[in-house]
Coordinates of C-alpha atoms in Angstrom, one line a residue:
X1 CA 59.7 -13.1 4.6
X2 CA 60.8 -9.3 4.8
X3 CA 59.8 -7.0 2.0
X4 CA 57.4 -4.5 0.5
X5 CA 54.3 -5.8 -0.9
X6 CA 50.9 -3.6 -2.5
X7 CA 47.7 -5.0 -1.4
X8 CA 44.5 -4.1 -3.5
X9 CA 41.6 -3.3 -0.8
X10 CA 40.2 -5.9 0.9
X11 CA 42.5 -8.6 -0.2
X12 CA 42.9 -10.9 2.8
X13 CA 46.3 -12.7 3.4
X14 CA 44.7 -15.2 4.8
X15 CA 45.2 -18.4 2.8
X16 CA 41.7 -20.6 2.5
X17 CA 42.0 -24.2 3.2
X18 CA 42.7 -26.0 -0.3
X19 CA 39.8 -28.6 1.1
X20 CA 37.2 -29.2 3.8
X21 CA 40.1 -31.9 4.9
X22 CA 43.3 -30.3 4.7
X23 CA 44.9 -28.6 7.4
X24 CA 44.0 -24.9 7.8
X25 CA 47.6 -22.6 7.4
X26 CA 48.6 -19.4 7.5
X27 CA 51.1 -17.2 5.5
X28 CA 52.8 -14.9 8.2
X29 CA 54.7 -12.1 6.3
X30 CA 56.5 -9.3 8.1
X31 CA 57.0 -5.7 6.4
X32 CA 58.9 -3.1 7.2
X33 CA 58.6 0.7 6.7
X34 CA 61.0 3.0 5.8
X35 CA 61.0 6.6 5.1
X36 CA 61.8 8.3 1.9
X37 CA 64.5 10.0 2.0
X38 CA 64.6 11.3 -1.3
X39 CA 62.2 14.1 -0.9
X40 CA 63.0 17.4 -1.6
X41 CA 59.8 19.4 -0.2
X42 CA 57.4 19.0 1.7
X43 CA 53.6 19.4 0.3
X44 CA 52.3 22.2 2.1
X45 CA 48.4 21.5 3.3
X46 CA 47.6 24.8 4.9
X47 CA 48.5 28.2 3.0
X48 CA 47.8 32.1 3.7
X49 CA 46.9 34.7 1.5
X50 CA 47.8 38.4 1.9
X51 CA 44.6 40.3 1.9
X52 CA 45.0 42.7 -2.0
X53 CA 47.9 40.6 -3.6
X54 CA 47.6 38.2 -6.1
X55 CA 47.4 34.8 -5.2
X56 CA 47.1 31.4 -6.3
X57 CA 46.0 27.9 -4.6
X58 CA 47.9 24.6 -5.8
X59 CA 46.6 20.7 -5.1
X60 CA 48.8 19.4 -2.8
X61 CA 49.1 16.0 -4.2
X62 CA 49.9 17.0 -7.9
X63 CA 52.5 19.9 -6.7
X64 CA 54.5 17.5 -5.5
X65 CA 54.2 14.7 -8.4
X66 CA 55.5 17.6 -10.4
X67 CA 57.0 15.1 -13.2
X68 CA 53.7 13.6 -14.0
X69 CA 51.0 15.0 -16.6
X70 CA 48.7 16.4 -13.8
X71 CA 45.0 15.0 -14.6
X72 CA 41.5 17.1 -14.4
X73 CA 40.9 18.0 -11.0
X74 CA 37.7 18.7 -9.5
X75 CA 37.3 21.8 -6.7
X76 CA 35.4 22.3 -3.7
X77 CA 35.3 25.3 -1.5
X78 CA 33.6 24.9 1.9
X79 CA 31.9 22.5 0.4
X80 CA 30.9 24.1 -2.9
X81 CA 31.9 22.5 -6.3
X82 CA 33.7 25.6 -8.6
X83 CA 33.0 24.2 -11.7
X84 CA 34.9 26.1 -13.6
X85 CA 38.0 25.0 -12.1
X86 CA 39.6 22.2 -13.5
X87 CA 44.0 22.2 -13.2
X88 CA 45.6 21.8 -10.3
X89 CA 46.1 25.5 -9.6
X90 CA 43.4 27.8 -8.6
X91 CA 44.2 31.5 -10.1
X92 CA 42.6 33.9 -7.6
X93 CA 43.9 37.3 -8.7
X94 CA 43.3 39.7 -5.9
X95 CA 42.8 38.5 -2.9
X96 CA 39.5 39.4 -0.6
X97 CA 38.0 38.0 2.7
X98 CA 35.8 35.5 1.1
X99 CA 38.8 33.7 -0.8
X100 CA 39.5 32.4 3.0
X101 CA 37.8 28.3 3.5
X102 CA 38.5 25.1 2.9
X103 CA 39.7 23.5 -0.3
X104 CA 39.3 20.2 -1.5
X105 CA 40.8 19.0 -5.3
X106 CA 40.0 15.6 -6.1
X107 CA 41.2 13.5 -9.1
X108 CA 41.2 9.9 -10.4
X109 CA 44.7 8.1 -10.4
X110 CA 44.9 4.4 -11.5
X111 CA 47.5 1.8 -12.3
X112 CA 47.4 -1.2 -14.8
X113 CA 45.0 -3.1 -12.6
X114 CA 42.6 -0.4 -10.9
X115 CA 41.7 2.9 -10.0
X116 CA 40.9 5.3 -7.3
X117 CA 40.3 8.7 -6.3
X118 CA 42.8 10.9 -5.1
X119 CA 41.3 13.7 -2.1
X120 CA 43.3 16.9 -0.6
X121 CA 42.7 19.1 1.4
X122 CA 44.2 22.8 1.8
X123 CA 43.2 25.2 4.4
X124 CA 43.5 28.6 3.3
X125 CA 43.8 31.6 5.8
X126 CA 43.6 35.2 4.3
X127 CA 45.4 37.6 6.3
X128 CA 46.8 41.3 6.9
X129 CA 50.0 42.4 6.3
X130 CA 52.4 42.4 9.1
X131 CA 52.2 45.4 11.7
X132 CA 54.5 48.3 11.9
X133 CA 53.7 49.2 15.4
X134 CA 54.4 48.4 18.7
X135 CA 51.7 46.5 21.3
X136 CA 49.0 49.1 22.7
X137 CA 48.1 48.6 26.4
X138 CA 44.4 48.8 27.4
X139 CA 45.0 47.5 31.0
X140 CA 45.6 49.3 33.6
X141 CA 44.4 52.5 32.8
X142 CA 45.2 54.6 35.6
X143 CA 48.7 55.4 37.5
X144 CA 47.3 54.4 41.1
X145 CA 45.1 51.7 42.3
X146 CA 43.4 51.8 46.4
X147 CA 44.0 48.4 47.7
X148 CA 43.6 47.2 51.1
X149 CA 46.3 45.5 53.5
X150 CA 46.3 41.9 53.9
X151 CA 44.0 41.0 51.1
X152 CA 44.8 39.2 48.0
X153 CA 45.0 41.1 44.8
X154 CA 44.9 40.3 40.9
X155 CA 46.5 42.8 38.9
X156 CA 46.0 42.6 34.9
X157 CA 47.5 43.9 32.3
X158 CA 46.0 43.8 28.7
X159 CA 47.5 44.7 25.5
X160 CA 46.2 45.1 21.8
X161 CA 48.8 43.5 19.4
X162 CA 48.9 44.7 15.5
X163 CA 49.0 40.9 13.5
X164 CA 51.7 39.5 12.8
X165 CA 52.3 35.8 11.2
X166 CA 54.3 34.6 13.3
X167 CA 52.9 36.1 16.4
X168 CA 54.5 35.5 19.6
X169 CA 53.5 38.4 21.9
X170 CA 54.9 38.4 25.1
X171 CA 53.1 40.1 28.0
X172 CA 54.2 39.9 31.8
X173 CA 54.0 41.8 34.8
X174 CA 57.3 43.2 36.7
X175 CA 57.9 44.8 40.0
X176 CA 60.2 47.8 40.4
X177 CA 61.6 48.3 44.0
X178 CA 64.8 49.9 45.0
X179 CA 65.6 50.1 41.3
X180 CA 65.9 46.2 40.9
X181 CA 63.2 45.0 38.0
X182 CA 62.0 41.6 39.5
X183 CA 59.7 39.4 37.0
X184 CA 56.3 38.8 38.8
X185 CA 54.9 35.0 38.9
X186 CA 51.9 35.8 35.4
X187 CA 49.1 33.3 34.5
X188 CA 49.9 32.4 30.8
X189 CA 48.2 35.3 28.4
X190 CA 45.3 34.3 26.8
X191 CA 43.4 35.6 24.0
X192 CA 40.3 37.7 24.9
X193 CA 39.4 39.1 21.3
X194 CA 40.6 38.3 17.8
X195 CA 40.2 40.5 14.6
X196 CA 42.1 40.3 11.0
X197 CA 44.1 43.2 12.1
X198 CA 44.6 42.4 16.1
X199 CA 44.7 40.5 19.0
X200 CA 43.7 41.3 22.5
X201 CA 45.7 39.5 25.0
X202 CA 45.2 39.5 28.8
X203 CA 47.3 37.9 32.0
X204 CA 47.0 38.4 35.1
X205 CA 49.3 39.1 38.4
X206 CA 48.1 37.3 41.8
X207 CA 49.3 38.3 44.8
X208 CA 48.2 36.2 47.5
X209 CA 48.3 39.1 49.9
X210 CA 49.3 43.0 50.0
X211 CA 52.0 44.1 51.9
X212 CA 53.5 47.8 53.1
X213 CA 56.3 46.5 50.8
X214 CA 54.0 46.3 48.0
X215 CA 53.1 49.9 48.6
X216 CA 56.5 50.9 47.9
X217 CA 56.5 49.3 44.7
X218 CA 55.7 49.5 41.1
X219 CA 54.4 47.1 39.2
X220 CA 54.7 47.4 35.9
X221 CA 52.9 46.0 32.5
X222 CA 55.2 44.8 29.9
X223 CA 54.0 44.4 26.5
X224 CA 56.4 43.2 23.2
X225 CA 56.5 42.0 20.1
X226 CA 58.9 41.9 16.9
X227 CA 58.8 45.7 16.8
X228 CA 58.9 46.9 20.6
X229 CA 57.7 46.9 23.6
X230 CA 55.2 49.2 25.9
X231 CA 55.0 49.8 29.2
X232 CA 52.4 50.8 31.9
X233 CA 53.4 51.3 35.3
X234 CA 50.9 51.3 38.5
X235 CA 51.5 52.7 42.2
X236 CA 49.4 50.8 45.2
X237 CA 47.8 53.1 47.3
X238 CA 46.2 51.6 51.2
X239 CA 42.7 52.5 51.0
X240 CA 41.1 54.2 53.4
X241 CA 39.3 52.0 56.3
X242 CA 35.5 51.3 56.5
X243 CA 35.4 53.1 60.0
X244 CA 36.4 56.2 58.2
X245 CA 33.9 55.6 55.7
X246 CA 31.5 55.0 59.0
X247 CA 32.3 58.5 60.3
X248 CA 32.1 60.4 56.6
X249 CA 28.9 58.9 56.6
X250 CA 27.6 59.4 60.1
X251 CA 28.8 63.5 59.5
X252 CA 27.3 63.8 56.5
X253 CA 23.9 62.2 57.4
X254 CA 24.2 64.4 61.1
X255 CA 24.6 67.8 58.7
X256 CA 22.3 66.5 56.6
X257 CA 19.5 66.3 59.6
X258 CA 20.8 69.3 60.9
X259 CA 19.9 71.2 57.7
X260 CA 16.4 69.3 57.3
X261 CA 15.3 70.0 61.1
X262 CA 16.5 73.9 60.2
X263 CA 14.8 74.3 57.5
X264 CA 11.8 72.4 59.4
X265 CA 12.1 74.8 62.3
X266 CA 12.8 78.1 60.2
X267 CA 9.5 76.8 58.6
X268 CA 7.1 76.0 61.5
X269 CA 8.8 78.4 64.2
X270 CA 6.0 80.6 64.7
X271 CA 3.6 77.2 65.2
X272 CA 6.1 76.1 67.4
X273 CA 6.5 79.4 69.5
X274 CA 2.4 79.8 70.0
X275 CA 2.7 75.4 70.8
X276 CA 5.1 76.8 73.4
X277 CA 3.1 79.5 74.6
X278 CA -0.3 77.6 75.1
X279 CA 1.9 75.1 77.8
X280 CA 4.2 77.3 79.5
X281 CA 0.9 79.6 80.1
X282 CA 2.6 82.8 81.2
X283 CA 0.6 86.2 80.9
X284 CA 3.1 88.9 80.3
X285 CA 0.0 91.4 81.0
X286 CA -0.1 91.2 84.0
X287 CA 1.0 94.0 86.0
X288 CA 1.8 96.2 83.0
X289 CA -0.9 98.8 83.9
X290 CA -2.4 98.7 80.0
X291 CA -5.8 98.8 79.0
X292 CA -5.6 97.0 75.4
X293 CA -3.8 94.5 73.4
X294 CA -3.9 96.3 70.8
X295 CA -4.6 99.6 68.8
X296 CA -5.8 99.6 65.5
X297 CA -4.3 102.1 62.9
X298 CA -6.1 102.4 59.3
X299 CA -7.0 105.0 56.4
X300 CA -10.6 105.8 58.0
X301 CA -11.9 107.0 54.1
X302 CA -12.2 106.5 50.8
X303 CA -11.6 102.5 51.1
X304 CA -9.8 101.0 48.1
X305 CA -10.3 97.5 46.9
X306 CA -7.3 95.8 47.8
X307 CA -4.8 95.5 44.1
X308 CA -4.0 92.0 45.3
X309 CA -7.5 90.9 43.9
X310 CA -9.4 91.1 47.4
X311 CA -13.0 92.1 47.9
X312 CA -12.6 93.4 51.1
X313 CA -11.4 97.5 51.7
X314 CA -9.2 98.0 54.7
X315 CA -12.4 99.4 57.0
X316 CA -13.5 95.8 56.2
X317 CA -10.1 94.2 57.6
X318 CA -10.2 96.7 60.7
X319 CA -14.0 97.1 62.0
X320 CA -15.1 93.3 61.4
X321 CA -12.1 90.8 60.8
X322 CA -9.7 92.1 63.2
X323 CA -12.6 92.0 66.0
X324 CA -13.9 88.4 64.8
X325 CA -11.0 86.9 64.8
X326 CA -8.6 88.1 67.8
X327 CA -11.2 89.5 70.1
X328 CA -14.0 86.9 69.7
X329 CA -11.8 83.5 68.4
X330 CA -8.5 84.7 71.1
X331 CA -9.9 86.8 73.7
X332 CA -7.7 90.1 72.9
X333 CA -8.7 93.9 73.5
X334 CA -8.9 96.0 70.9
X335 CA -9.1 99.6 70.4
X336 CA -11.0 101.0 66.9
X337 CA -11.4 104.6 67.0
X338 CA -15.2 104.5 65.1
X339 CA -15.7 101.9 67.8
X340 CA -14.4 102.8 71.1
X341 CA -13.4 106.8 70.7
X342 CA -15.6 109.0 72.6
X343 CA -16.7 112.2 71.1
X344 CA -15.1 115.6 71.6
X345 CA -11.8 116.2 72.7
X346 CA -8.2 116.9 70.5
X347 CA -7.6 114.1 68.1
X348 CA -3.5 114.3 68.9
X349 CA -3.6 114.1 72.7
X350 CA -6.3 111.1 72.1
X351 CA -4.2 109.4 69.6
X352 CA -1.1 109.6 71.9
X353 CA -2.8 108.7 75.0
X354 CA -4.7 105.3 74.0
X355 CA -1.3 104.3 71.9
X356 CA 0.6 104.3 75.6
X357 CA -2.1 102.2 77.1
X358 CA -1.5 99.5 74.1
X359 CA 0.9 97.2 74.3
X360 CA 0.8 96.6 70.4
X361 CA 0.2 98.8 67.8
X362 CA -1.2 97.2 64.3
X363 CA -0.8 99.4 61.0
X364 CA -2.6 98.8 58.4
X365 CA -0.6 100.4 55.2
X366 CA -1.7 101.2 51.7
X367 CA -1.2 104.1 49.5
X368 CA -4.4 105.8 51.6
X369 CA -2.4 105.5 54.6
X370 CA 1.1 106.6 53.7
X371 CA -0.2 109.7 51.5
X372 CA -3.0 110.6 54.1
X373 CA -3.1 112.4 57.8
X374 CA -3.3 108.7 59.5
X375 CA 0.2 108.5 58.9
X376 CA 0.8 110.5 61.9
X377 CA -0.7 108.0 64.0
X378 CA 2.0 104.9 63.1
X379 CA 4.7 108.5 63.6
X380 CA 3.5 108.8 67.0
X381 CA 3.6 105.4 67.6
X382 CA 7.3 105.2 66.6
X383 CA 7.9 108.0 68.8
X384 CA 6.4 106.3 72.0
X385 CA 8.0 102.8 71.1
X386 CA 11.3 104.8 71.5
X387 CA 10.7 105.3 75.4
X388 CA 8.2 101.8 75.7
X389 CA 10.0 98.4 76.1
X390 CA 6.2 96.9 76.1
X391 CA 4.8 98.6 73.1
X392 CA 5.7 96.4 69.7
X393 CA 4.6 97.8 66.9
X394 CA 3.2 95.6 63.9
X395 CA 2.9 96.4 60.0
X396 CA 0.4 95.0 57.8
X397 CA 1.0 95.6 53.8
X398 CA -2.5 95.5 52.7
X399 CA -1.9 96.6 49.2
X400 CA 1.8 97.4 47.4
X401 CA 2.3 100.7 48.2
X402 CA 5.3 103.6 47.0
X403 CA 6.8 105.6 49.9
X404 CA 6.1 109.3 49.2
X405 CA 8.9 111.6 49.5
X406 CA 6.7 113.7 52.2
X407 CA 7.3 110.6 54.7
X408 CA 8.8 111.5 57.8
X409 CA 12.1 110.0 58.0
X410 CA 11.5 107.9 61.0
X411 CA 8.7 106.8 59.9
X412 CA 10.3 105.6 56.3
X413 CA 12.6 103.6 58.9
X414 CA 10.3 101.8 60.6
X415 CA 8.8 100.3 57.6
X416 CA 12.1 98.5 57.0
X417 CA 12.9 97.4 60.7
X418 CA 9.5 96.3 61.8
X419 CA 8.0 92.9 61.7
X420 CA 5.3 93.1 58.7
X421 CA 2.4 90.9 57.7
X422 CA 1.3 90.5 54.1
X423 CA -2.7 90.5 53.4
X424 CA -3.2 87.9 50.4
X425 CA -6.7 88.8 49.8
X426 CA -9.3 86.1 50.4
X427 CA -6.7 83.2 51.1
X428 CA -6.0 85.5 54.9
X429 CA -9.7 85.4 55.6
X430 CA -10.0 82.4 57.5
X431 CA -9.4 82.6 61.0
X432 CA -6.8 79.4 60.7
X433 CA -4.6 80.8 57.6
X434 CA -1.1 82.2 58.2
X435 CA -2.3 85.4 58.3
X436 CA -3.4 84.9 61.8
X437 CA -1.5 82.5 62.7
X438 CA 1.6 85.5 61.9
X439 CA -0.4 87.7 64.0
X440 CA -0.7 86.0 67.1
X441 CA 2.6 84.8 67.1
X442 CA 3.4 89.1 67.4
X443 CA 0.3 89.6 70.0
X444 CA 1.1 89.7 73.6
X445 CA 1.2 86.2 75.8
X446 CA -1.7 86.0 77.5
X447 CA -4.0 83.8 79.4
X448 CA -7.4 83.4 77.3
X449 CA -10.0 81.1 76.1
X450 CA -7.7 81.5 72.8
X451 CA -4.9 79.6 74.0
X452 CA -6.8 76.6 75.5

C-alpha cells in the first residue's frame, strides 16, 4: 500500500492477534516522501543584528505559516523567560551587545484530535557594520630577516582584517625573483584572535631548506579582502657563522682582560716593582761613592699642625717617623741636619756638600717651606740633580700649599715634574700604609734586612 499516512505518538502499526489462537499478522505499509515544492521561502533560523539599528526578531515557525492567526507565544532568551513578550515578533528597537543569544518561541498548536507544543529556535548574532578599509599586516615587521644556509625556515605572515559578513580573507605568501611573482605552497590561515570589529589571521610559509637562491628573493605577504589588498615584502639575509661569533667573543673577552690586568697592574705597580726588587736582589749602591740614602729637607721652625687634620708637625714626620720607619724597619741612611750636622762651618757649602753624597733627596713642602729660607735647600738640590744621574729627588705635600710669586723659577718647575707623595695625616702613620709603601718604591735598591 503506497501513501501518506499521520500517526499520533506512540501508535504502533503492529496489529495484535484478534485471539490467543489466531495466527499473529502483520500490516506492512510502505510510504514515500516527497518534498514540497510549493515553498516560496525558506524560514531563516539564524539572523544578525547591526549593532545601533533597529531590529526585530520573528518565530520561525509562525513567519512562515503567515496565513494562519499566529497564537500566543512564549520567549526565552539564553534560557530566560521574557515575559512580556507574547507575538511572534520580538521588537528590539536599538540594537546593543546584549541583544546577541539564543532565542526560543514556543506555542501550542493542535488539530481536531490532539495537541502539542510547537519549539524554535533562532540564533541571533549582533554585529558591526561592514569595514571600509583594507587588511592591516602585523607579520613580518621588518624588511630583512638573518637566516642560515641549509636549515629549514617558516616564514609568517599575519594580518588584521576589518569585519565583514561575508568574510573571506585571503592571505598567502609569494616569492618575487627575476620579476616573476611565484605563489609559495601556505598552511591554510587560521584565526588567532577574534573581536566584533576584527579578525587576526595567521599562515605560515615552510621552506624545507634555504638556499643562495632564496637569498636573492623576496618573499612577499599578501593580504586581501572585498576592499584591497596589502603587502609586506621581506629580504633573506645569510647570517653570520658561530665561528665568527667565537672570535667576536674571544676578542672581546682578550680586551676585556687586557683592560682588567691594566688597570690591576696600573694599581699594584709599585707592590709589584718592590716584589721584583726583593728577588732580583741587586744593590745599585754599590760603587756609587755616596754616603746616604737620603737627605732630609724640612721647615726647621715654627711647626704647623698639618690642615689635613693630622696631629703630627713636620719636625714630627722628619726627626722620628722618617728614622723609625726607613732607617730602623728598611735599613736606609739618613741625613737630618739637628741630627747629623756638625757645628760650625757655612750653612751653603754644607747644604751643597751632604746633598752630592745623597743619592735621594726628600722634601718635605708646606707653606713654612716654600715661603721660608729652606727653600733654597730643594733649589740647590735641583741644581745638583741637573749634573747627577744618581741623585732623584722626592716631594712630599704635607699640607696644601700656594706657590709664592718669590719662588725661583726652577724651583716652581720641579714641583710639577717630580714624583710627589701625599701625607694623609694619621692614615700614613703606619709603617705598612701607602705612604711608605710610595716611598720605598722611590728609595734606592739596596741589599738590607728591609728587603728580606
Amino acid at each position: 500500500m503506497l501513501g501518506h499516512i499521520s500517526v499520533d505518538p506512540g501508535l504502533d502499526l503492529v496489529n495484535s492477534p484478534r485471539s490467543p489462537q489466531d495466527e499473529a499478522c502483520c500490516i506492512k505499509m510502505v510510504l514515500e516522501v516527497k518534498p514540497k515544492t510549493n515553498i516560496s521561502h525558506v524560514c531563516p533560523h539564524k539572523k544578525d543584528l547591526t549593532l545601533g539599528s533597529i531590529g526585530d526578531i520573528y518565530c520561525p515557525s509562525l513567519d512562515c505559516q503567515s496565513d494562519v492567526q499566529s497564537p500566543e507565544v512564549t520567549w526565552y532568551q539564553n534560557g530566560r523567560l521574557l515575559s512580556e513578550e507574547r507575538s511572534n515578533r520580538i521588537q528590539l528597537g536599538e540594537i546593543y551587545d546584549f541583544h546577541q543569544g539564543t532565542y526560543v518561541c514556543d506555542y501550542t498548536q493542535s488539530d481536531n484530535s490532539s495537541s502539542w507544543t510547537v519549539r524554535a529556535v533562532v540564533q541571533v548574532r549582533t554585529i558591526v557594520k561592514d569595514t571600509h578599509v583594507k587588511p592591516d599586516i602585523l607579520e613580518p615587521i621588518v624588511d630583512t630577516l638573518e637566516v642560515e644556509l641549509g636549515k629549514p625556515l617558516t616564514l609568517y605572515c599575519t594580518a588584521r582584517f576589518g569585519f565583514q559578513k561575508d568574510f573571506k580573507p585571503v592571505l598567502r605568501w609569494y616569492s618575487k625573483d627575476s620579476n616573476q611573482q611565484l605563489e609559495i605552497l601556505t598552511s591554510e590561515g587560521r584565526s588567532v584572535q577574534s573581536t566584533f570589529e576584527d579578525e587576526i589571521v595567521k599562515c605560515a610559509a615552510h621552506l624545507k631548506e634555504v638556499t643562495q637562491r632564496d637569498l636573492r628573493k623576496t618573499f612577499i605577504c599578501f593580504a586581501q579582502n572585498s576592499i584591497g589588498n596589502t603587502t609586506q615584502s621581506i629580504q633573506l639575509k645569510e647570517k653570520k657563522g658561530v665561528v665568527f661569533l667565537y672570535v667576536l667573543l674571544g676578542t672581546v673577552m682578550t680586551l676585556a682582560g687586557m683592560l682588567m690586568a691594566g688597570a690591576l697592574l696600573y694599581m699594584y705597580w709599585i707592590e709589584i716593582v718592590l716584589l721584583y726588587r726583593t728577588y732580583q736582589r741587586k744593590d745599585e749602591t754599590l760603587g756609587d761613592k755616596k754616603e746616604f740614602d737620603a737627605f732630609i729637607s724640612y721647615a726647621k721652625w715654627s711647626p704647623i699642625e698639618s690642615e689635613a687634620g693630622s696631629s703630627l708637625s713636620e719636625e714630627t714626620l722628619a726627626l722620628n717617623l722618617f728614622p723609625e720607619v726607613l732607617e730602623n724597619k728598611y735599613g736606609y741612611t739618613l741625613f737630618l741636619l739637628e741630627r747629623d750636622m756638625a757645628p760650625g762651618g757655612v750653612y751653603a757649602e754644607d747644604i751643597v756638600n751632604i746633598i752630592k753624597k745623597s743619592r735621594r733627596g726628600i722634601f718635605i713642602l708646606s707653606p713654612n717651606y716654600v715661603n721660608g729660607p729652606s727653600v733654597f735647600e730643594l733649589q740647590a738640590a735641583v741644581n745638583l740633580a741637573l749634573n747627577d744621574q744618581t741623585l732623584k729627588l722626592i716631594l712630599i705635600k704635607f699640607c696644601p700649599f700656594q706657590e709664592p710669586e718669590s719662588l725661583p723659577h726652577l724651583v716652581k718647575k720641579a714641583l710639577r715634574v717630580l714624583p710627589t707623595i701625599t701625607w694623609r695625616g694619621l692614615k700614613s702613620v703606619p709603617s705598612n700604609s701607602r705612604f711608605w709603601t710610595q716611598m720605598r718604591y722611590h728609595m734606592p735598591v739596596k741589599n738590607s734586612k728591609g728587603f728580606t
